[in-house]
């Protein structure tokens, strides 16, 4: 694993040897774990631009080539052929399931979709107009008060049961957060429907009227869930790992991931993109908004553009762009003018020196909101949809971390820039 050594020379003639770590693919990584012990210095890397926080075998991204693999499988192949639970199994267990394994996994997830009836009381504590992501953070966090039978995080079987519960209950809680918002009764999960169709049913059925999910809508949700399922050490996944590194309750760790995902620089971008497109309103305003995005004195950014890792294109955006057309062409979508506007905005930005120089391409969330909107899902639920899918990634990373013999509590250091040591001044003398 460590096949090369790099020599580091520091102040006062001190030097040390640093091991170079090579993963399966990707750049070499300098192991600095003994740097402070041997040289008495820390590294400084705001935003972790040059820092790997762990070893992981789940997802690989080549940002320069625009490649994304789950457990070695290119995202394009999974998007084209797999079901979401097929991908969930792959991310959790490392290999694609055999037919019988998938059938058993689907059965287990199906039989964990109900939530404890008392959990409903937590929803009632929220005002009807609470943002569904706020409800998700609270209600998923409160799952940590249940399931005492399987909370020994040092027992692999307990961890697995918790993982199944989280993946199974997330759509039920997500749909309930929407129903609470619109003042409709919660709809119970149905065991005759698959994962995505069941979610759509819990969103749109009412006790008065059955809902027949449109197969194209279910296909689109399945695809979007696959594309959002994992993305290595992004902000929310790193948050889950950091929370879990203290051996915290797994449901509380996932709630911390949901909180991190909500920000507009991360999963909240899909909602922000739609709001931005609605604000731009018409293609004639595009130049004005592009100018604002380039103005350093203006906080406005082109939402859905740019990515920390992808400096070529986001492969998920390429897949989604195609599906966006399919959905809008075949469904009674009221919002295709928004897609037209989005396409025009992309075209203008992609010819602009500012965006070319900085390699700012549309990311996955530039298009996901337009599809969700066409399926009748309201803007405030877009990031919730992302959270349902990403739960699989969070859980897979949490399981991997808990199994890692090198796992330690996450505890970054800092460059202290505060006051030097000074004497306390009594109140009357200040
Ligand atoms: N609009 C305008 N300018 C931008 C944008 C944008 N969307 N994104 C980056 N830039 C500019 C920055 O101002 C900076 O310019 P400078 O070099 O002149 O200072 C340069 O491009 C580099 O950007 P950083 O902010 O340093 O890049 P970072 O990797 O820290 O941020 C991020 C990445 C947060 C995704 C950023 O591009 C952004 O805010 N995009 C919009 C929000 C968004 O779409 N988020 C979703 C990300 S994908 C996901 O989480 C699923």
Coordinates of C-alpha atoms and ligand atoms in Angstrom, one line a residue:
X1 CA 0.0 0.0 0.0
X2 CA 2.8 2.4 0.9
X3 CA 5.3 1.8 -1.9
X4 CA 7.0 5.2 -2.0
X5 CA 8.6 7.6 0.4
X6 CA 8.8 11.4 0.1
X7 CA 11.3 13.3 2.1
X8 CA 10.2 16.5 3.9
X9 CA 12.7 19.1 5.1
X10 CA 11.5 21.6 7.7
X11 CA 13.0 24.5 9.7
X12 CA 16.1 24.0 11.9
X13 CA 17.4 21.2 9.8
X14 CA 14.6 18.9 10.8
X15 CA 13.4 16.3 8.2
X16 CA 11.2 13.3 8.0
X17 CA 10.1 10.7 5.6
X18 CA 6.4 10.7 4.5
X19 CA 4.8 7.6 3.0
X20 CA 3.0 7.9 -0.3
X21 CA -0.3 6.0 -0.3
X22 CA -1.7 4.7 -3.6
X23 CA -5.4 3.8 -4.0
X24 CA -6.8 1.6 -6.7
X25 CA -6.9 4.6 -9.1
X26 CA -6.5 8.3 -8.6
X27 CA -3.6 10.5 -7.4
X28 CA -1.0 9.5 -4.8
X29 CA -1.8 10.6 -1.3
X30 CA 0.9 11.8 1.2
X31 CA 0.4 10.3 4.7
X32 CA 0.9 13.2 7.1
X33 CA -0.6 11.4 10.2
X34 CA 2.8 11.6 12.0
X35 CA 3.7 15.1 10.9
X36 CA 2.9 16.9 14.1
X37 CA 4.5 14.2 16.2
X38 CA 7.7 14.3 14.3
X39 CA 8.0 17.9 13.0
X40 CA 5.8 19.8 15.4
X41 CA 3.7 21.4 12.6
X42 CA 0.1 21.1 11.3
X43 CA -1.2 21.4 7.7
X44 CA -3.7 24.0 6.8
X45 CA -6.3 23.2 4.2
X46 CA -9.6 25.1 4.5
X47 CA -12.4 23.2 2.8
X48 CA -10.3 20.1 2.7
X49 CA -9.3 20.8 -0.9
X50 CA -6.1 18.7 -0.7
X51 CA -7.0 16.4 2.2
X52 CA -8.3 12.8 2.2
X53 CA -10.1 12.1 5.4
X54 CA -10.4 8.4 5.2
X55 CA -9.9 5.3 3.0
X56 CA -13.0 4.2 1.2
X57 CA -14.0 1.5 -1.3
X58 CA -17.4 2.8 -2.1
X59 CA -17.3 5.6 -4.8
X60 CA -14.7 6.9 -7.1
X61 CA -14.7 10.3 -8.8
X62 CA -12.3 11.6 -11.4
X63 CA -13.2 15.2 -11.5
X64 CA -10.9 16.0 -14.5
X65 CA -12.3 13.3 -16.7
X66 CA -15.9 13.7 -15.4
X67 CA -16.2 10.1 -14.2
X68 CA -18.2 8.7 -11.4
X69 CA -18.2 5.0 -10.3
X70 CA -20.1 3.2 -7.6
X71 CA -18.1 0.2 -6.4
X72 CA -16.3 0.3 -9.8
X73 CA -19.4 0.5 -12.0
X74 CA -19.7 3.6 -14.1
X75 CA -22.7 5.7 -13.2
X76 CA -23.9 5.7 -16.8
X77 CA -24.4 1.9 -16.8
X78 CA -26.2 1.9 -13.4
X79 CA -28.4 4.7 -14.5
X80 CA -29.3 2.9 -17.7
X81 CA -30.0 -0.5 -16.2
X82 CA -30.3 -0.7 -12.5
X83 CA -33.1 -0.2 -10.0
X84 CA -32.5 2.0 -7.0
X85 CA -32.5 -0.9 -4.5
X86 CA -30.1 -2.8 -6.8
X87 CA -27.7 0.2 -6.4
X88 CA -28.5 0.5 -2.7
X89 CA -27.4 -3.1 -2.2
X90 CA -24.3 -2.5 -4.3
X91 CA -23.3 0.5 -2.2
X92 CA -24.0 -1.2 1.1
X93 CA -22.5 -4.7 0.4
X94 CA -19.9 -4.0 -2.3
X95 CA -21.2 -6.2 -5.1
X96 CA -24.3 -6.3 -7.3
X97 CA -26.8 -8.7 -5.7
X98 CA -27.8 -12.1 -7.2
X99 CA -31.5 -12.3 -8.0
X100 CA -32.3 -14.1 -4.7
X101 CA -30.3 -11.6 -2.7
X102 CA -32.1 -8.6 -4.4
X103 CA -35.4 -10.2 -3.7
X104 CA -34.6 -10.7 -0.1
X105 CA -33.2 -7.1 0.3
X106 CA -36.3 -5.7 -1.3
X107 CA -38.4 -7.8 1.1
X108 CA -36.5 -6.5 4.1
X109 CA -36.7 -2.9 3.1
X110 CA -40.4 -3.3 2.3
X111 CA -41.1 -4.7 5.7
X112 CA -39.4 -1.8 7.5
X113 CA -41.2 1.0 5.8
X114 CA -43.8 1.7 8.5
X115 CA -42.9 4.2 11.2
X116 CA -43.9 3.9 14.8
X117 CA -47.3 5.5 15.3
X118 CA -45.9 7.6 18.1
X119 CA -43.4 9.2 15.7
X120 CA -46.4 11.0 14.2
X121 CA -46.6 13.1 17.3
X122 CA -43.3 14.7 16.4
X123 CA -44.7 16.0 13.1
X124 CA -47.5 17.7 15.1
X125 CA -44.9 19.8 16.9
X126 CA -44.1 21.5 13.7
X127 CA -46.1 24.4 12.3
X128 CA -47.8 23.5 9.0
X129 CA -45.5 25.8 7.0
X130 CA -42.2 24.4 8.4
X131 CA -39.8 23.6 5.7
X132 CA -39.9 19.8 5.0
X133 CA -36.1 19.7 5.5
X134 CA -36.5 21.2 9.0
X135 CA -39.1 18.5 9.7
X136 CA -36.7 15.8 8.3
X137 CA -33.8 16.9 10.5
X138 CA -36.1 16.8 13.6
X139 CA -38.0 13.6 12.9
X140 CA -35.1 11.5 11.6
X141 CA -33.1 12.7 14.6
X142 CA -35.9 11.6 16.9
X143 CA -35.7 8.0 15.4
X144 CA -32.7 7.8 17.7
X145 CA -35.1 7.5 20.7
X146 CA -36.6 4.3 19.2
X147 CA -35.2 0.8 18.3
X148 CA -33.2 0.0 21.5
X149 CA -33.1 -3.6 20.3
X150 CA -30.5 -2.8 17.6
X151 CA -28.4 0.2 18.8
X152 CA -25.2 -1.6 19.7
X153 CA -23.0 0.0 17.1
X154 CA -20.2 -2.4 17.8
X155 CA -22.4 -5.3 16.7
X156 CA -22.4 -5.7 12.8
X157 CA -25.8 -7.2 12.8
X158 CA -27.3 -4.3 14.8
X159 CA -25.6 -1.9 12.4
X160 CA -27.2 -3.7 9.4
X161 CA -30.6 -3.6 11.0
X162 CA -30.3 0.2 11.6
X163 CA -29.1 0.6 8.0
X164 CA -32.2 -1.2 6.7
X165 CA -34.5 0.8 8.9
X166 CA -33.1 4.1 7.7
X167 CA -33.3 3.3 4.0
X168 CA -36.8 1.9 4.4
X169 CA -38.3 4.6 6.6
X170 CA -36.8 7.7 4.9
X171 CA -39.4 7.8 2.1
X172 CA -42.2 7.4 4.6
X173 CA -40.9 10.2 6.7
X174 CA -40.3 12.4 3.7
X175 CA -43.8 11.9 2.3
X176 CA -45.2 12.6 5.8
X177 CA -43.3 15.9 6.0
X178 CA -45.0 16.9 2.7
X179 CA -48.5 15.7 3.9
X180 CA -48.0 17.7 7.1
X181 CA -47.1 20.7 5.0
X182 CA -50.3 20.5 2.9
X183 CA -52.5 19.5 5.8
X184 CA -53.4 16.0 4.4
X185 CA -53.5 12.8 6.3
X186 CA -50.4 10.6 6.1
X187 CA -50.7 7.7 3.7
X188 CA -49.3 4.3 4.9
X189 CA -46.7 2.5 2.8
X190 CA -48.0 -0.2 0.4
X191 CA -46.2 -3.5 0.2
X192 CA -47.3 -4.2 -3.4
X193 CA -45.4 -1.2 -4.7
X194 CA -41.7 -0.9 -5.3
X195 CA -39.5 1.6 -3.5
X196 CA -40.0 4.6 -5.8
X197 CA -43.7 3.9 -6.7
X198 CA -44.4 3.5 -3.0
X199 CA -42.9 6.9 -2.2
X200 CA -44.9 8.5 -5.0
X201 CA -48.1 6.9 -3.7
X202 CA -47.4 8.1 -0.1
X203 CA -46.9 11.6 -1.6
X204 CA -49.9 11.8 -3.8
X205 CA -52.6 9.4 -2.8
X206 CA -55.3 10.5 -0.3
X207 CA -57.7 8.4 1.8
X208 CA -60.4 9.5 -0.6
X209 CA -58.6 8.7 -3.8
X210 CA -56.2 6.1 -5.1
X211 CA -53.2 7.2 -7.0
X212 CA -51.7 5.3 -9.9
X213 CA -48.1 6.3 -10.2
X214 CA -47.2 7.1 -13.9
X215 CA -44.5 4.6 -14.9
X216 CA -42.4 7.3 -16.6
X217 CA -42.5 9.3 -13.3
X218 CA -41.4 6.3 -11.3
X219 CA -38.6 5.6 -13.8
X220 CA -37.5 9.2 -13.5
X221 CA -37.5 9.1 -9.7
X222 CA -35.6 5.8 -9.8
X223 CA -32.9 7.4 -12.0
X224 CA -32.6 10.5 -9.9
X225 CA -32.3 8.4 -6.8
X226 CA -29.5 6.4 -8.4
X227 CA -27.7 9.6 -9.4
X228 CA -28.0 11.1 -6.0
X229 CA -27.2 7.9 -4.0
X230 CA -23.6 8.6 -3.2
X231 CA -20.8 11.0 -4.0
X232 CA -17.8 10.0 -1.8
X233 CA -16.7 12.5 0.9
X234 CA -19.0 15.4 0.1
X235 CA -20.1 17.8 2.9
X236 CA -23.0 15.8 4.2
X237 CA -21.3 12.4 4.0
X238 CA -18.3 13.9 5.8
X239 CA -20.7 15.3 8.4
X240 CA -22.2 11.8 8.9
X241 CA -18.7 10.3 9.3
X242 CA -17.5 13.0 11.7
X243 CA -20.7 12.6 13.9
X244 CA -20.4 8.8 13.7
X245 CA -16.7 8.9 14.6
X246 CA -17.6 9.8 18.2
X247 CA -19.7 6.5 18.2
X248 CA -22.9 8.5 18.2
X249 CA -26.4 7.0 17.6
X250 CA -26.7 6.2 13.8
X251 CA -30.1 7.9 13.4
X252 CA -28.7 11.1 14.9
X253 CA -25.7 10.8 12.5
X254 CA -28.0 10.6 9.5
X255 CA -30.0 13.6 10.9
X256 CA -26.7 15.6 10.9
X257 CA -26.1 14.6 7.3
X258 CA -29.6 15.9 6.4
X259 CA -28.8 19.2 8.1
X260 CA -25.6 19.6 6.1
X261 CA -27.3 18.6 2.8
X262 CA -29.9 21.3 3.2
X263 CA -27.4 24.2 2.5
X264 CA -27.8 25.8 -1.0
X265 CA -24.1 25.2 -1.7
X266 CA -24.8 21.4 -1.4
X267 CA -28.2 19.6 -1.8
X268 CA -30.2 22.7 -1.3
X269 CA -29.0 23.8 -4.8
X270 CA -31.9 22.0 -6.6
X271 CA -34.5 24.1 -4.9
X272 CA -32.3 27.2 -5.3
X273 CA -32.0 26.5 -9.1
X274 CA -35.8 26.6 -9.5
X275 CA -36.1 29.8 -7.5
X276 CA -33.4 31.3 -9.6
X277 CA -35.0 30.3 -12.9
X278 CA -38.3 31.7 -11.7
X279 CA -36.6 34.9 -10.7
X280 CA -34.8 35.3 -14.1
X281 CA -38.3 34.6 -15.6
X282 CA -37.4 35.3 -19.2
X283 CA -34.4 34.7 -21.6
X284 CA -34.1 38.4 -22.1
X285 CA -32.9 38.7 -18.5
X286 CA -30.2 36.1 -18.7
X287 CA -27.4 38.6 -19.5
X288 CA -28.2 40.6 -16.4
X289 CA -28.1 37.6 -14.1
X290 CA -24.8 36.3 -15.7
X291 CA -23.3 39.7 -15.0
X292 CA -24.5 39.5 -11.4
X293 CA -23.0 36.0 -11.0
X294 CA -19.6 37.4 -12.2
X295 CA -19.7 40.5 -10.0
X296 CA -17.6 39.8 -6.9
X297 CA -19.5 42.5 -4.9
X298 CA -22.8 40.7 -5.6
X299 CA -23.5 37.5 -3.5
X300 CA -25.6 36.1 -6.4
X301 CA -24.2 32.9 -7.8
X302 CA -25.5 30.9 -10.7
X303 CA -27.1 28.1 -8.8
X304 CA -26.5 24.6 -10.2
X305 CA -23.2 25.6 -11.7
X306 CA -19.8 24.6 -10.4
X307 CA -18.5 21.8 -8.4
X308 CA -15.6 21.3 -6.0
X309 CA -14.5 18.1 -7.7
X310 CA -15.8 18.1 -11.3
X311 CA -13.6 20.4 -13.5
X312 CA -14.8 18.9 -16.8
X313 CA -18.4 18.0 -16.6
X314 CA -20.7 16.4 -14.0
X315 CA -21.6 13.0 -15.6
X316 CA -24.8 13.0 -13.6
X317 CA -25.8 16.3 -15.3
X318 CA -25.3 14.8 -18.7
X319 CA -27.6 11.8 -17.9
X320 CA -30.2 14.0 -16.3
X321 CA -30.3 16.5 -19.1
X322 CA -31.4 13.8 -21.5
X323 CA -34.0 12.4 -19.2
X324 CA -35.3 16.0 -18.6
X325 CA -36.3 16.1 -22.2
X326 CA -37.9 12.7 -22.1
X327 CA -40.0 13.6 -19.1
X328 CA -41.1 16.9 -20.4
X329 CA -41.9 15.6 -23.9
X330 CA -44.0 12.7 -22.6
X331 CA -45.7 14.1 -19.5
X332 CA -48.3 16.8 -19.1
X333 CA -45.5 19.1 -17.8
X334 CA -46.5 22.7 -17.3
X335 CA -43.0 23.9 -16.8
X336 CA -41.2 23.3 -20.1
X337 CA -40.6 27.0 -20.5
X338 CA -38.4 26.7 -17.4
X339 CA -36.4 24.0 -19.2
X340 CA -36.1 26.2 -22.3
X341 CA -34.8 29.0 -20.0
X342 CA -32.4 26.6 -18.3
X343 CA -31.0 25.4 -21.6
X344 CA -30.5 29.0 -22.8
X345 CA -28.8 30.0 -19.5
X346 CA -26.5 27.0 -19.8
X347 CA -25.7 28.0 -23.4
X348 CA -24.9 31.6 -22.5
X349 CA -22.8 30.6 -19.5
X350 CA -20.9 28.0 -21.4
X351 CA -19.7 30.7 -23.9
X352 CA -18.7 33.1 -21.2
X353 CA -14.9 33.5 -20.4
X354 CA -15.7 33.7 -16.7
X355 CA -17.3 30.3 -16.6
X356 CA -14.9 28.7 -19.1
X357 CA -11.8 29.8 -17.2
X358 CA -13.1 28.6 -13.9
X359 CA -14.4 25.3 -15.4
X360 CA -17.9 26.0 -14.0
X361 CA -20.2 23.5 -15.7
X362 CA -23.9 22.7 -14.8
X363 CA -24.0 20.2 -12.0
X364 CA -26.5 17.4 -11.2
X365 CA -28.9 19.8 -9.5
X366 CA -29.2 22.2 -12.4
X367 CA -31.7 19.8 -14.0
X368 CA -33.0 17.6 -11.1
X369 CA -35.5 20.3 -9.9
X370 CA -36.9 20.7 -13.4
X371 CA -37.7 17.0 -13.5
X372 CA -39.2 16.9 -10.0
X373 CA -41.3 20.0 -10.8
X374 CA -42.7 18.2 -13.9
X375 CA -43.6 15.3 -11.7
X376 CA -45.7 17.6 -9.5
X377 CA -43.2 17.6 -6.6
X378 CA -43.1 21.1 -5.0
X379 CA -39.8 23.1 -4.8
X380 CA -39.5 22.7 -1.0
X381 CA -39.4 18.8 -1.4
X382 CA -36.5 18.8 -3.9
X383 CA -33.8 18.5 -1.3
X384 CA -35.9 16.0 0.6
X385 CA -35.8 13.8 -2.5
X386 CA -32.0 14.2 -2.5
X387 CA -31.9 13.2 1.2
X388 CA -34.0 10.0 0.5
X389 CA -31.5 8.9 -2.1
X390 CA -28.3 10.0 -0.3
X391 CA -29.4 8.1 2.9
X392 CA -28.0 5.0 1.1
X393 CA -24.6 6.6 0.7
X394 CA -24.5 8.0 4.2
X395 CA -25.4 4.6 5.6
X396 CA -22.9 2.8 3.4
X397 CA -20.1 5.2 4.6
X398 CA -21.2 4.9 8.2
X399 CA -21.1 1.1 8.0
X400 CA -17.7 1.2 6.2
X401 CA -16.3 3.6 8.9
X402 CA -17.5 1.5 11.8
X403 CA -15.8 -1.5 10.3
X404 CA -12.5 0.3 9.7
X405 CA -9.8 -0.7 12.2
X406 CA -8.0 2.7 11.5
X407 CA -11.2 4.6 12.5
X408 CA -10.6 7.3 15.2
X409 CA -12.6 10.2 16.4
X410 CA -12.5 13.0 13.8
X411 CA -10.7 15.9 15.4
X412 CA -9.2 18.6 13.0
X413 CA -6.8 21.1 14.4
X414 CA -6.8 24.9 13.7
X415 CA -4.6 27.9 13.1
X416 CA -5.4 30.1 16.2
X417 CA -5.7 33.8 15.3
X418 CA -7.3 35.1 18.5
X419 CA -5.8 37.3 21.2
X420 CA -2.5 36.4 22.9
X421 CA -2.5 35.4 26.5
X422 CA -3.8 38.2 28.7
X423 CA -4.9 38.8 32.3
X424 CA -8.5 38.8 33.4
X425 CA -9.7 42.3 34.2
X426 CA -12.4 42.6 37.0
X427 CA -15.7 44.1 35.8
X428 CA -15.4 47.5 37.6
X429 CA -11.9 48.1 36.0
X430 CA -12.7 47.5 32.3
Ligands
LIG1 N1 -21.6 31.2 -10.0 C1 -20.6 32.2 -10.2 N2 -19.3 32.0 -9.8 C2 -19.0 30.8 -9.3 C3 -19.9 29.8 -9.1 C4 -21.2 30.0 -9.5 N3 -22.2 29.1 -9.3 N4 -19.3 28.7 -8.5 C5 -18.0 29.1 -8.4 N5 -17.8 30.3 -8.8 C6 -16.5 31.1 -8.9 C7 -16.0 31.5 -7.5 O1 -16.5 32.8 -7.2 C8 -14.6 31.4 -7.7 O2 -14.1 32.6 -8.4 P1 -12.7 33.3 -8.2 O3 -11.7 32.2 -8.5 O4 -12.7 34.4 -9.1 O5 -12.7 33.7 -6.7 C9 -14.3 30.2 -8.6 O6 -15.5 30.1 -9.3 C10 -14.1 28.9 -7.8 O7 -15.2 28.7 -6.9 P2 -15.1 28.3 -5.4 O8 -16.3 28.9 -4.7 O9 -13.8 28.5 -4.9 O10 -15.3 26.7 -5.5 P3 -15.8 25.7 -4.4 O11 -15.2 24.4 -4.9 O12 -15.4 26.2 -3.1 O13 -17.4 25.7 -4.5 C11 -19.6 25.1 -5.1 C12 -18.1 24.8 -5.2 C13 -20.0 25.4 -3.7 C14 -20.4 24.0 -5.7 C15 -19.8 26.4 -6.0 O14 -19.4 26.2 -7.3 C16 -21.2 27.0 -5.9 O15 -21.5 27.7 -4.9 N6 -22.1 26.6 -6.9 C17 -23.5 27.0 -6.8 C18 -24.3 26.1 -5.8 C19 -24.5 24.7 -6.3 O16 -24.9 24.5 -7.5 N7 -24.2 23.7 -5.5 C20 -24.5 22.3 -5.8 C21 -23.2 21.6 -5.8 S1 -23.5 19.9 -6.4 C22 -24.1 19.1 -5.1 O17 -23.9 19.4 -3.9 C23 -25.0 18.0 -5.4

